[in-house]
Short mmCIF file of C-alpha atoms in Angstrom, two decimals:
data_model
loop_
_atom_site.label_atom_id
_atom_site.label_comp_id
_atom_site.label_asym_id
_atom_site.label_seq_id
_atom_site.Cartn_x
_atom_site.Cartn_y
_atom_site.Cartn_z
CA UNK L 1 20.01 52.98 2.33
CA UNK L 2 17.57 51.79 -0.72
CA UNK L 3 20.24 53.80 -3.35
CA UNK L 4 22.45 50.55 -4.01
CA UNK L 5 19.43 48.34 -4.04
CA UNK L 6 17.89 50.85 -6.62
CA UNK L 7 21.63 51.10 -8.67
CA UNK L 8 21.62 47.35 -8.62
CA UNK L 9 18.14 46.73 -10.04
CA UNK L 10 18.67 49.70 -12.38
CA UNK L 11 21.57 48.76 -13.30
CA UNK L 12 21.25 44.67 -14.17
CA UNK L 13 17.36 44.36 -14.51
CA UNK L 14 15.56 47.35 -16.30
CA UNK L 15 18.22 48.52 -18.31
CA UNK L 16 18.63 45.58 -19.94
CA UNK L 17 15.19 45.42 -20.76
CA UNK L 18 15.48 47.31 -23.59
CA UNK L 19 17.59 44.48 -25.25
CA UNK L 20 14.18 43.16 -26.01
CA UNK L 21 13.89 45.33 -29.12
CA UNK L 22 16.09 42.87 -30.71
CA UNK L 23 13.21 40.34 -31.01
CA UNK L 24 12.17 42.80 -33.79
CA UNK L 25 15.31 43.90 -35.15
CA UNK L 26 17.90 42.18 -37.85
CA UNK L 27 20.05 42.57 -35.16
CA UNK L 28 24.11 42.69 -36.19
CA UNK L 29 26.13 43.45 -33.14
CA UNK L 30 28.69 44.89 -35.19
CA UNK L 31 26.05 47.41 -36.69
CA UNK L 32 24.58 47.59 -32.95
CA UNK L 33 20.76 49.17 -32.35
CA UNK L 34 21.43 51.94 -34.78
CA UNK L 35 22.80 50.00 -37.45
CA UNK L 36 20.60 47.07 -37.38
CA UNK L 37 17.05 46.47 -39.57
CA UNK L 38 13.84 46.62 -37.80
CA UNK L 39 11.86 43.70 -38.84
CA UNK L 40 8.77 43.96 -36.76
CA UNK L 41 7.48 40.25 -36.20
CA UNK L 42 9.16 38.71 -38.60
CA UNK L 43 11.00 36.92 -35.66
CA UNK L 44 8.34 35.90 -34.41
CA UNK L 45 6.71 34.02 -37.34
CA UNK L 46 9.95 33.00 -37.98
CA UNK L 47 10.07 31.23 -34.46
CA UNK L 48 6.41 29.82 -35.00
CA UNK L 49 7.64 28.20 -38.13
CA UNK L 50 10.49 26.62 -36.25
CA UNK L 51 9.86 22.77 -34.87
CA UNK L 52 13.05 23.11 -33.17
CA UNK L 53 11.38 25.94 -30.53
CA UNK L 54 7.91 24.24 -30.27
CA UNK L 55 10.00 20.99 -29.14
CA UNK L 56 12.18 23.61 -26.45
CA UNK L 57 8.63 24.44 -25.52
CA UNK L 58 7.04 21.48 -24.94
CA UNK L 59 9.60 19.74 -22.86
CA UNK L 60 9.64 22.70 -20.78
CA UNK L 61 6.32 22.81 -20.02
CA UNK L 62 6.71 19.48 -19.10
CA UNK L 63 9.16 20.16 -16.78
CA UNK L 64 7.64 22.72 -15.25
CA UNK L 65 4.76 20.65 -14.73
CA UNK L 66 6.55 17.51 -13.26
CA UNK L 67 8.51 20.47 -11.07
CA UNK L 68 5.16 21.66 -9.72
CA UNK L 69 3.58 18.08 -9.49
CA UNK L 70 6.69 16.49 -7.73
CA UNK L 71 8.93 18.73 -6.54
CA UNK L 72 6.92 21.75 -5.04
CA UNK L 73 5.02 19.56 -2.07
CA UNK L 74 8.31 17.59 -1.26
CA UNK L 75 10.04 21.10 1.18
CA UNK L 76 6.17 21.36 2.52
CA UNK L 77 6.45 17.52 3.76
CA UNK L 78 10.06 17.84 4.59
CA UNK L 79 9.17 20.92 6.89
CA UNK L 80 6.50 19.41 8.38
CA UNK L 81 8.34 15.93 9.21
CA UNK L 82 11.53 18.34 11.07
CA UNK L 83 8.63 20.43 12.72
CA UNK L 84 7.60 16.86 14.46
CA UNK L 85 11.16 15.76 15.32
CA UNK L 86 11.09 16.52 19.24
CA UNK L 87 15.08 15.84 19.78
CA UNK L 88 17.29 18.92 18.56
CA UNK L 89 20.36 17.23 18.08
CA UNK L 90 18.32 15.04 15.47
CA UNK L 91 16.56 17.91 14.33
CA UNK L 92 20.21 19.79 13.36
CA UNK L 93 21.84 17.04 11.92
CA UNK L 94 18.95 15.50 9.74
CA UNK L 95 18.43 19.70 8.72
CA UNK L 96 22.45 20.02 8.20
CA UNK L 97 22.06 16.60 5.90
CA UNK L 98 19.14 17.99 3.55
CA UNK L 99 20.49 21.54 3.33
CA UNK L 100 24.10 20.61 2.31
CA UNK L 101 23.54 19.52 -1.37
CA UNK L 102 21.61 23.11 -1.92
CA UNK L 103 25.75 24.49 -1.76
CA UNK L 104 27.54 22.45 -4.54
CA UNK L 105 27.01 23.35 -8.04
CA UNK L 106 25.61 21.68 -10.53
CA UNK L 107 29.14 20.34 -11.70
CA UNK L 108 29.23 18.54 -9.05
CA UNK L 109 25.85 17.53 -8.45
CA UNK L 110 26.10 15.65 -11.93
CA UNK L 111 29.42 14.22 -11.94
CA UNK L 112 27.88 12.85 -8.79
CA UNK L 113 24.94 11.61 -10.11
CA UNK L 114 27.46 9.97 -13.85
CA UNK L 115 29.80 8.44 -10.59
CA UNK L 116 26.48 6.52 -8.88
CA UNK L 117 24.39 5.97 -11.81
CA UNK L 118 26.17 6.49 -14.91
CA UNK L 119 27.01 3.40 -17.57
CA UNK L 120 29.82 2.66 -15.53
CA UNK L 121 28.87 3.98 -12.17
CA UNK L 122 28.59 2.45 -9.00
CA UNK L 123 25.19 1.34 -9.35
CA UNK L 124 25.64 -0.53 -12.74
CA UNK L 125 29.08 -2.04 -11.87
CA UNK L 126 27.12 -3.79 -8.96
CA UNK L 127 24.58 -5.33 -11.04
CA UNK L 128 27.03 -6.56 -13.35
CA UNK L 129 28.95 -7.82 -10.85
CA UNK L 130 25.56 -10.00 -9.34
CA UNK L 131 25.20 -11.26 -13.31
CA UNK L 132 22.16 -8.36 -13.37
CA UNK L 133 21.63 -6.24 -16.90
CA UNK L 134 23.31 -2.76 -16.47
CA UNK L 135 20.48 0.18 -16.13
CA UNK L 136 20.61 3.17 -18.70
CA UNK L 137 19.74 5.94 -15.90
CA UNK L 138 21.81 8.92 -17.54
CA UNK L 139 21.59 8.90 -20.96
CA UNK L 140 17.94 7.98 -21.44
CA UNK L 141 15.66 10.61 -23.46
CA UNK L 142 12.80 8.63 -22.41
CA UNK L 143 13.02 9.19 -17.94
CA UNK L 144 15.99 12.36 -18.20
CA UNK L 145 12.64 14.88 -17.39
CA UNK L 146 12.20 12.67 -14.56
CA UNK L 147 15.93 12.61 -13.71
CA UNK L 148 16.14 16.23 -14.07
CA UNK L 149 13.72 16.54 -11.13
CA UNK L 150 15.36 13.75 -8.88
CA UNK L 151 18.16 16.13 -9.07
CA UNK L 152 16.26 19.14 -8.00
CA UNK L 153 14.72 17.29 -5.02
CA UNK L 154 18.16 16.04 -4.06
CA UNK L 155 19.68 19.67 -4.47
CA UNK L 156 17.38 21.91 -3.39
CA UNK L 157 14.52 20.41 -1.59
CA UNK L 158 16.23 20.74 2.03
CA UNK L 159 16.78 24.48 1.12
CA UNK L 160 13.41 24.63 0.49
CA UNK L 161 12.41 23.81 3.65
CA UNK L 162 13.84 26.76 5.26
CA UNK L 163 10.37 28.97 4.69
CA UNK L 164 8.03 26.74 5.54
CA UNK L 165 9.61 25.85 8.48
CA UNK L 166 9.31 29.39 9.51
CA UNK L 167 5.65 29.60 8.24
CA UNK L 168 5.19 26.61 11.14
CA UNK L 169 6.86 27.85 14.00
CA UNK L 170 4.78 31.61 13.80
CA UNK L 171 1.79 29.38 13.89
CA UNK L 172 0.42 29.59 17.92
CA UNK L 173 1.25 26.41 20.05
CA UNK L 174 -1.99 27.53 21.81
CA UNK L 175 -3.81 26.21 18.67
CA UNK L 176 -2.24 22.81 18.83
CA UNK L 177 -2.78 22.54 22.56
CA UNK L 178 -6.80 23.29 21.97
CA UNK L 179 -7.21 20.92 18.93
CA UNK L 180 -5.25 18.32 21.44
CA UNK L 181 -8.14 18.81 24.14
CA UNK L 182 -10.30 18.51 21.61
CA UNK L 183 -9.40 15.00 21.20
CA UNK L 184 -7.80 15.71 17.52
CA UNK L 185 -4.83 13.54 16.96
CA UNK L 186 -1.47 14.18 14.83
CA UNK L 187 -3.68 14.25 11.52
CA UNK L 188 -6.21 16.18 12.74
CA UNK L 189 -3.98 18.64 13.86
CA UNK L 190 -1.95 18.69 10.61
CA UNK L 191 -5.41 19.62 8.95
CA UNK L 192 -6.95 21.93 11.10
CA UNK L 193 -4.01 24.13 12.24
CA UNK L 194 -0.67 23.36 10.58
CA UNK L 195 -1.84 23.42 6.92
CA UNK L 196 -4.18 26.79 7.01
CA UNK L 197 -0.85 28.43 9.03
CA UNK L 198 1.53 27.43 6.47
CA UNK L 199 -1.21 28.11 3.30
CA UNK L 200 -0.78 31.95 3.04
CA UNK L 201 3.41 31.23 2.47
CA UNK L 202 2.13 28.24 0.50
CA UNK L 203 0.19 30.66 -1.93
CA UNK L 204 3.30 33.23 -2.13
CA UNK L 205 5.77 30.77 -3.13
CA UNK L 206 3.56 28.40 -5.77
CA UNK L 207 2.83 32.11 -7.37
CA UNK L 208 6.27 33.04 -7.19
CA UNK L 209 7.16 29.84 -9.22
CA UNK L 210 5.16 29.94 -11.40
CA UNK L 211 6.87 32.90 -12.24
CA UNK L 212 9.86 31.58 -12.68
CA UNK L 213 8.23 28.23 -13.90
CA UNK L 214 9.81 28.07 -17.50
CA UNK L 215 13.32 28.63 -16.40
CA UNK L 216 13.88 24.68 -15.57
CA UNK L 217 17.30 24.72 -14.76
CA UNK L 218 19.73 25.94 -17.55
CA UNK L 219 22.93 24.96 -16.21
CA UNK L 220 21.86 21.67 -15.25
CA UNK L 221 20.03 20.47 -18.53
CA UNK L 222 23.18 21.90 -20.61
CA UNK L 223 25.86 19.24 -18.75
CA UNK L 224 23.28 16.71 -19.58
CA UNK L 225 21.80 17.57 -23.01
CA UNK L 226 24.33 15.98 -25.35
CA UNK L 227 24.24 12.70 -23.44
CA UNK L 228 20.23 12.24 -24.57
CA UNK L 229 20.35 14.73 -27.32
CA UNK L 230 18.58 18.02 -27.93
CA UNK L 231 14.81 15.72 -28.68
CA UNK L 232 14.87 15.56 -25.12
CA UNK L 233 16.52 18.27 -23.33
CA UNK L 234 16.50 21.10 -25.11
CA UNK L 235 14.25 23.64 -23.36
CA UNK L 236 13.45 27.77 -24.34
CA UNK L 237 16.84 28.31 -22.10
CA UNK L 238 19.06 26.15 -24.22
CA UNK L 239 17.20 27.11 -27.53
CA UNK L 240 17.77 30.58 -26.77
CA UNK L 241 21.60 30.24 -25.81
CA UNK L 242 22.36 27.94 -28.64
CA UNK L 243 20.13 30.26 -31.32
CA UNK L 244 21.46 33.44 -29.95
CA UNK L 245 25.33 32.67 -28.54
CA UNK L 246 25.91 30.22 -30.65
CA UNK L 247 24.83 30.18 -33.95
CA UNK L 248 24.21 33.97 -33.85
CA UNK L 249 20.59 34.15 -34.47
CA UNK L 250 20.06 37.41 -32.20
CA UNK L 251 16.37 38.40 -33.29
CA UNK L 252 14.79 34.88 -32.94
CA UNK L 253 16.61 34.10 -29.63
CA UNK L 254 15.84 37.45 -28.22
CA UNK L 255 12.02 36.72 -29.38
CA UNK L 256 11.96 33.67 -27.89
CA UNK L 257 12.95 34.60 -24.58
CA UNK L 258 10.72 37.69 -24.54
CA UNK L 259 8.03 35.39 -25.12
CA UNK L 260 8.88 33.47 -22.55
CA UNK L 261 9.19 36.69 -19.89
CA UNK L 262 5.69 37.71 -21.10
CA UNK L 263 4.50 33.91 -20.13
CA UNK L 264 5.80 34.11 -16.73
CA UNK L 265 3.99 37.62 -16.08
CA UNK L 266 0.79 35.95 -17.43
CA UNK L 267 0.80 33.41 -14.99
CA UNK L 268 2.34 36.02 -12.06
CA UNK L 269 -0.75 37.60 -12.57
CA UNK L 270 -3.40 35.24 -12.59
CA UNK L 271 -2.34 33.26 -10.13
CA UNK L 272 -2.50 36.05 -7.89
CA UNK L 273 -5.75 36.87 -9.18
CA UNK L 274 -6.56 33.54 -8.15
CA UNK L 275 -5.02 33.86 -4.72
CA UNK L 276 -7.08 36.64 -4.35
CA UNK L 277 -10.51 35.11 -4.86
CA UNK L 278 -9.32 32.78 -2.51
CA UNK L 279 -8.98 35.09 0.23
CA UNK L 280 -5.11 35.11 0.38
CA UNK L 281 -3.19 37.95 -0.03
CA UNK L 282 -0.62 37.11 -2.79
CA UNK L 283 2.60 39.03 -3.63
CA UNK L 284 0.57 42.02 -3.20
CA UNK L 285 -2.66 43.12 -1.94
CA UNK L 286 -5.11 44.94 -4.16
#
């Protein structure tokens, strides 16, 4: 029963793990592994030296951080506000509202936002029409980081949700009951029982994106990127596509993305170190 699962992983994660020796490798695919130079770091420095990648970097680690800042708490509050909603019927529409962006792609989810906010979208053509100055929402390099995570919220947020929603309903209604004898009231009770139920999934899911916290959306940033230009938008995933696919610059793109991966395990890591002082269990238990 674990074979396919195995065959999968095998198959499109580990394998191609050994593409990473083209981050030190002149790489030619016409001249493939065998063909190809080995250039030990040279890629590397070669990446250092490059003020195009330490821009990619930067404005994804800002990114990430406006993701963790912004974003992250906004399912936790979302959860917690449907957990409170007594009437089902309320409770399955207002969940069957916030879940259904989470299933369009990001084609959509853009040409939705260039329709409503765009230069001539909905939103501007009603302020011109009130004799009010037109906004410049979508192609602005100086608030696209923040409209990158409006999106997110809008898209995924209500997905989100699904977790910590579970996280809340294994918590004991015995608990609530007590703390409501005790004379605690909806804060209280938020506090003292919801919050540590819901703090061990919490944990698991801030470590797992941090993991995952300098991949900031490929697809959507590259449908948006030439409308505020690469000084804003380009991030490691778009430096390595357009180094690598593009212009053909295997060994630097290939560098730059391992870097990234070894990032990501960095943080993995410590965080659940972290979690671990903390009493929590983590994404594994030591």
């Amino acid at each position: 029963m674990v074979a396919p699962t195995v065959i999968v992983l095998g198959l499109f994660t580990y394998i191609p793990l050994l593409g990473n020796a083209i981050a030190f490798m002149d790489y030619v695919p016409f001249l493939g592994f065998g063909g190809s130079a080995w250039v030990g770091f040279d890629n590397f420095t070669a990446l250092f030296h490059d003020d195009a990648f330490w821009n990619a970097l930067v404005n994804t680690l800002q990114i990430t951080a406006l993701q963790l800042l912004l974003f992250f708490p906004i399912p936790i509050a979302l959860a917690v506000f449907l957990h409170s909603v007594l009437h089902s019927s309320i409770k399955r529409f207002v969940q069957s509202v916030i879940y259904l962006p989470h299933f369009l792609s990001w084609v959509i989810i853009v040409a939705l936002f260039q329709q409503m906010f765009g230069g001539a979208g909905a939103l501007n053509r009603f302020l011109v029409t009130n004799g009010v100055s037109p906004l410049d929402i979508m192609s602005n390099p100086d608030t696209f980081k923040l409209l990158l995570v409006f999106q997110g919220v809008w898209k995924d947020a209500g997905w989100g949700t699904i977790i910590f929603l579970a996280a809340i309903a294994a918590i004991d209604a015995s608990q609530y009951e007590a703390a409501t004898i005790d004379g605690a009231g909806s804060g209280m009770r938020f506090w003292h029982v919801t919050l540590p139920g819901m703090r061990p999934i919490i944990v698991l899911m801030l470590i797992l994106r941090l993991g995952d916290a300098l991949s900031v959306g490929f697809e959507q940033i590259l449908l948006q990127r030439d409308a505020v230009g690469p000084g804003a938008a380009e991030v490691l995933d778009t430096y390595v596509y357009f180094n690598g696919i593009v212009d053909g610059n295997w060994g630097a793109a290939t560098a730059a993305g391992l870097l990234k991966g070894i990032v990501s395990l960095v943080l993995v890591l410590g965080a659940n170190s972290l979690a671990h002082k903390l009493g929590e269990e983590g994404i594994y238990q030591r």
